[in-house]
Every structure is written in C-alpha cells, then in structure tokens.
CSV table of C-alpha atoms in Angstrom, one decimal:
chain,number,residue,atom,x,y,z
A,96,UNK,CA,39.7,-1.1,16.4
A,97,UNK,CA,37.0,0.5,18.5
A,98,UNK,CA,35.1,-2.1,20.6
A,99,UNK,CA,31.5,-1.6,21.4
A,100,UNK,CA,30.7,-2.8,25.0
A,101,UNK,CA,27.4,-4.1,26.1
A,102,UNK,CA,25.1,-2.8,28.7
A,103,UNK,CA,26.2,-3.4,32.3
A,104,UNK,CA,29.9,-2.6,31.8
A,105,UNK,CA,30.0,-0.2,34.8
A,106,UNK,CA,28.1,-2.6,37.1
A,107,UNK,CA,30.5,-5.4,36.1
A,108,UNK,CA,33.5,-3.2,36.9
A,109,UNK,CA,32.0,-2.5,40.3
A,110,UNK,CA,31.8,-6.2,41.0
A,111,UNK,CA,35.4,-6.7,40.0
A,112,UNK,CA,36.3,-3.9,42.4
A,113,UNK,CA,34.5,-5.8,45.2
A,114,UNK,CA,36.3,-9.0,44.1
A,115,UNK,CA,39.7,-7.3,44.4
A,116,UNK,CA,38.8,-6.2,48.0
A,117,UNK,CA,37.6,-9.7,48.9
A,118,UNK,CA,40.9,-11.1,47.7
A,119,UNK,CA,42.7,-8.9,50.2
A,120,UNK,CA,43.8,-6.2,47.7
A,121,UNK,CA,43.4,-2.5,47.9
A,122,UNK,CA,41.4,-1.5,44.8
A,123,UNK,CA,42.5,2.1,45.3
A,124,UNK,CA,46.2,1.1,44.9
A,125,UNK,CA,47.7,2.9,41.9
A,126,UNK,CA,48.2,-0.3,39.9
A,127,UNK,CA,44.6,-1.5,40.5
A,128,UNK,CA,42.6,1.7,40.2
A,129,UNK,CA,41.7,1.0,36.5
A,130,UNK,CA,41.8,-2.8,36.8
A,131,UNK,CA,38.1,-3.3,37.5
A,132,UNK,CA,37.1,-1.5,34.3
A,133,UNK,CA,39.8,-3.2,32.2
A,134,UNK,CA,38.7,-6.7,33.5
A,135,UNK,CA,35.0,-5.8,32.8
A,136,UNK,CA,35.9,-4.8,29.2
A,137,UNK,CA,38.0,-8.0,28.8
A,138,UNK,CA,35.2,-10.2,30.0
A,139,UNK,CA,32.7,-8.5,27.6
A,140,UNK,CA,35.1,-9.1,24.8
A,141,UNK,CA,35.7,-12.7,25.7
A,142,UNK,CA,31.9,-13.3,25.9
A,143,UNK,CA,30.9,-11.3,22.8
A,144,UNK,CA,29.5,-14.5,21.2
A,145,UNK,CA,26.3,-14.1,23.2
A,146,UNK,CA,25.3,-11.1,21.1
A,147,UNK,CA,26.1,-12.7,17.7
A,148,UNK,CA,24.0,-15.0,15.6
A,149,UNK,CA,26.0,-17.8,14.0
A,150,UNK,CA,23.2,-18.9,11.7
A,151,UNK,CA,23.0,-15.4,10.2
A,152,UNK,CA,26.8,-15.5,9.6
A,153,UNK,CA,26.4,-18.6,7.5
A,154,UNK,CA,23.4,-17.4,5.6
A,155,UNK,CA,25.0,-14.0,4.8
A,156,UNK,CA,27.4,-15.9,2.5
A,157,UNK,CA,25.2,-18.8,1.2
A,158,UNK,CA,25.7,-19.8,-2.4
A,159,UNK,CA,24.0,-22.4,-4.6
A,160,UNK,CA,26.6,-24.8,-5.8
A,161,UNK,CA,26.4,-28.4,-7.0
A,162,UNK,CA,29.6,-29.4,-5.3
A,163,UNK,CA,29.1,-32.6,-3.2
A,164,UNK,CA,32.5,-33.5,-1.9
A,165,UNK,CA,34.0,-32.8,1.5
A,166,UNK,CA,34.9,-29.2,2.4
A,167,UNK,CA,37.3,-28.9,5.3
A,168,UNK,CA,38.4,-25.8,7.2
A,169,UNK,CA,41.1,-27.0,9.6
A,170,UNK,CA,43.4,-25.5,12.2
A,171,UNK,CA,40.9,-22.8,13.2
A,172,UNK,CA,42.6,-21.2,16.3
A,173,UNK,CA,40.2,-20.4,19.1
A,174,UNK,CA,40.1,-19.5,22.8
A,175,UNK,CA,37.3,-19.8,25.1
A,176,UNK,CA,36.5,-19.5,28.8
A,177,UNK,CA,35.6,-22.6,30.8
A,178,UNK,CA,32.3,-22.1,32.6
A,179,UNK,CA,33.4,-24.1,35.6
A,180,UNK,CA,36.4,-22.0,36.6
A,181,UNK,CA,36.2,-19.0,34.2
A,182,UNK,CA,39.8,-19.8,33.1
A,183,UNK,CA,40.8,-20.0,29.4
A,184,UNK,CA,40.9,-23.0,27.2
A,185,UNK,CA,42.4,-22.7,23.7
A,186,UNK,CA,43.3,-24.8,20.7
A,187,UNK,CA,42.2,-25.6,17.2
A,188,UNK,CA,38.9,-26.6,15.6
A,189,UNK,CA,38.7,-28.7,12.4
A,190,UNK,CA,35.3,-28.5,10.6
A,191,UNK,CA,34.1,-30.4,7.6
A,192,UNK,CA,30.8,-30.6,5.8
A,193,UNK,CA,29.6,-32.3,2.6
A,194,UNK,CA,27.4,-29.8,0.7
A,195,UNK,CA,24.0,-30.6,-0.6
A,196,UNK,CA,23.3,-27.8,-3.1
A,197,UNK,CA,24.6,-24.9,-1.0
A,198,UNK,CA,28.0,-23.8,0.3
A,199,UNK,CA,29.0,-21.0,2.5
A,200,UNK,CA,32.0,-18.7,2.5
A,201,UNK,CA,35.0,-20.4,4.1
A,202,UNK,CA,35.6,-17.6,6.5
A,203,UNK,CA,32.1,-18.0,7.8
A,204,UNK,CA,33.0,-21.5,9.2
A,205,UNK,CA,35.8,-19.9,11.3
A,206,UNK,CA,33.4,-17.1,12.4
A,207,UNK,CA,30.9,-19.8,13.7
A,208,UNK,CA,33.8,-21.3,15.8
A,209,UNK,CA,34.6,-17.8,17.1
A,210,UNK,CA,31.0,-17.0,18.1
A,211,UNK,CA,30.5,-20.2,20.1
A,212,UNK,CA,34.0,-20.0,21.6
A,213,UNK,CA,33.3,-16.4,22.8
A,214,UNK,CA,30.8,-17.7,25.4
A,215,UNK,CA,31.3,-19.4,28.8
A,216,UNK,CA,31.7,-22.9,27.6
A,217,UNK,CA,32.6,-26.5,28.0
A,218,UNK,CA,34.5,-28.0,25.1
A,219,UNK,CA,32.0,-30.8,24.6
A,220,UNK,CA,29.1,-28.4,24.2
A,221,UNK,CA,31.0,-26.1,22.0
A,222,UNK,CA,31.9,-28.9,19.6
A,223,UNK,CA,28.3,-30.0,19.4
A,224,UNK,CA,27.0,-26.4,18.9
A,225,UNK,CA,29.3,-25.8,16.0
A,226,UNK,CA,28.2,-29.0,14.3
A,227,UNK,CA,24.5,-28.3,15.0
A,228,UNK,CA,24.7,-24.8,13.6
A,229,UNK,CA,26.2,-25.8,10.3
A,230,UNK,CA,23.8,-28.8,10.1
A,231,UNK,CA,20.7,-26.7,10.8
A,232,UNK,CA,21.7,-23.8,8.6
A,233,UNK,CA,23.3,-25.5,5.5
A,234,UNK,CA,21.4,-28.8,5.6
A,235,UNK,CA,24.4,-30.7,4.2
A,236,UNK,CA,24.9,-34.4,3.7
A,237,UNK,CA,27.0,-34.4,6.8
A,238,UNK,CA,29.1,-32.4,9.2
A,239,UNK,CA,32.0,-33.3,11.4
A,240,UNK,CA,33.8,-31.2,14.0
A,241,UNK,CA,37.0,-32.1,15.9
A,242,UNK,CA,38.2,-29.7,18.6
A,243,UNK,CA,41.6,-30.1,20.3
A,244,UNK,CA,42.3,-27.8,23.3
A,245,UNK,CA,44.5,-27.1,26.3
A,246,UNK,CA,42.6,-26.2,29.5
A,247,UNK,CA,44.1,-23.7,31.9
A,248,UNK,CA,41.9,-25.1,34.7
A,249,UNK,CA,43.8,-28.4,34.3
A,250,UNK,CA,47.2,-26.7,33.9
A,251,UNK,CA,47.1,-23.9,36.6
A,252,UNK,CA,45.0,-25.6,39.3
A,253,UNK,CA,43.8,-29.0,40.4
A,254,UNK,CA,45.9,-31.7,38.7
A,255,UNK,CA,48.3,-29.2,37.1
A,256,UNK,CA,49.0,-31.3,34.0
A,257,UNK,CA,50.9,-29.0,31.6
A,258,UNK,CA,50.9,-31.1,28.5
A,259,UNK,CA,47.4,-32.6,28.4
A,260,UNK,CA,45.2,-32.0,25.3
A,261,UNK,CA,41.5,-32.7,25.2
A,262,UNK,CA,40.0,-33.8,21.9
A,263,UNK,CA,36.2,-33.9,21.3
A,264,UNK,CA,34.3,-34.7,18.1
A,265,UNK,CA,30.7,-34.4,16.8
A,266,UNK,CA,29.4,-35.7,13.5
A,267,UNK,CA,26.3,-36.4,11.6
A,268,UNK,CA,25.0,-37.7,8.3
A,269,UNK,CA,27.6,-39.1,5.9
A,270,UNK,CA,30.2,-38.9,8.7
A,271,UNK,CA,28.5,-41.7,10.5
A,272,UNK,CA,30.3,-43.9,8.0
A,273,UNK,CA,33.7,-44.9,9.4
A,274,UNK,CA,35.3,-44.5,6.0
A,275,UNK,CA,34.2,-40.9,5.7
A,276,UNK,CA,35.3,-40.1,9.2
A,277,UNK,CA,38.7,-41.7,8.5
A,278,UNK,CA,39.1,-39.7,5.4
A,279,UNK,CA,38.4,-36.5,7.4
A,280,UNK,CA,40.9,-37.5,10.2
A,281,UNK,CA,43.6,-38.3,7.6
A,282,UNK,CA,43.1,-35.0,5.9
A,283,UNK,CA,43.4,-32.9,9.1
A,284,UNK,CA,46.5,-34.7,10.2
A,285,UNK,CA,48.3,-33.9,6.9
C-alpha cells in the first residue's frame, strides 16, 4: 500500500537527524543513515488522524433506519501516541449508540476510533472525542464509549508497571441511566 506523506516530511527527518546527534549517536553511521526519514514517515503515519474528518466518515455511510435498540461495536483494536512522552498506548475501544432514525456503517465506528487514535493523545480526551463525534453526527438517543489501554510511558519509564490497564468511559443520553450502562458493560464482557 502506497502511503501519501504530508508536507514537511523532509524537515521532520532533519530534526530527527539532529535528535540522533543530540543523543550521542553518529547519524552518518551505516545503520542510522536512513533512520531520520524512516522515523519521520512513521510519525506522519502515526498522526494521520489530523488530516481525516471523522464526521465525514460517519455521514458517508448514513442510512435512515427505524431501529432504536443498542448497537455495539466492541473490541476495536487501536494504538495511539501519548502526547506527554510520545510513547505508544494501545488497547481496545468499545462503542455503543442507540439510533434515533439513522444508523451508520459498522466499520465507520471503527474508523472514527482510528482517526482519533492517530493523533497525539491522552486516553481521556480520545474517549470523549469518539463519543462527541458520534453524538454530534448521528444525533442518537445516547452514546457510550469505553477504552481500555496499556501505556508504554507507564511500562517503559517512570513507575515501570507492566500489567496496569487504564479504563476510561464517556456516555450521554440514554446511557445516563445506570440500567442502560450496565447492559452495555455486560454485553462487552461477554
């Protein structure tokens, strides 16, 4: 698959070359000569969500449908980059909404998760952004998002806790009722 890189790729690569030198490495060493460009390309790929519109993704597959029960897309794998240390965090997102006249293609929910996760992030904001996007675009009776993730900034540095998992949630509308939230949580556990 051919990747289209954004403007500034060469400048980004020059900065990574400088970083290698500042770390005490020789950027001209055989194994590092192409590293600055590879890292610049990787960073543009990991942050491609800045150039994508999650609302458009949802409206491109919007269908009128009288269905008014919970729709859940669970176990959506994602990875993101922590904005505090620029280290990865990764895990699963679980998304539910209760339609009010309109549904969207199921894959579009996963695409919304991808778009927000492919930005420099904190898990709390990403969870809220996914919920807000679905809410503002589909105008459902309610939305709930639960994100479970492992953070390399906690595993590789600082407290170095290898098995910790962070869980965040955001909900609105019908999910403000404990019974509805409980139904969602039971369904994603099974």
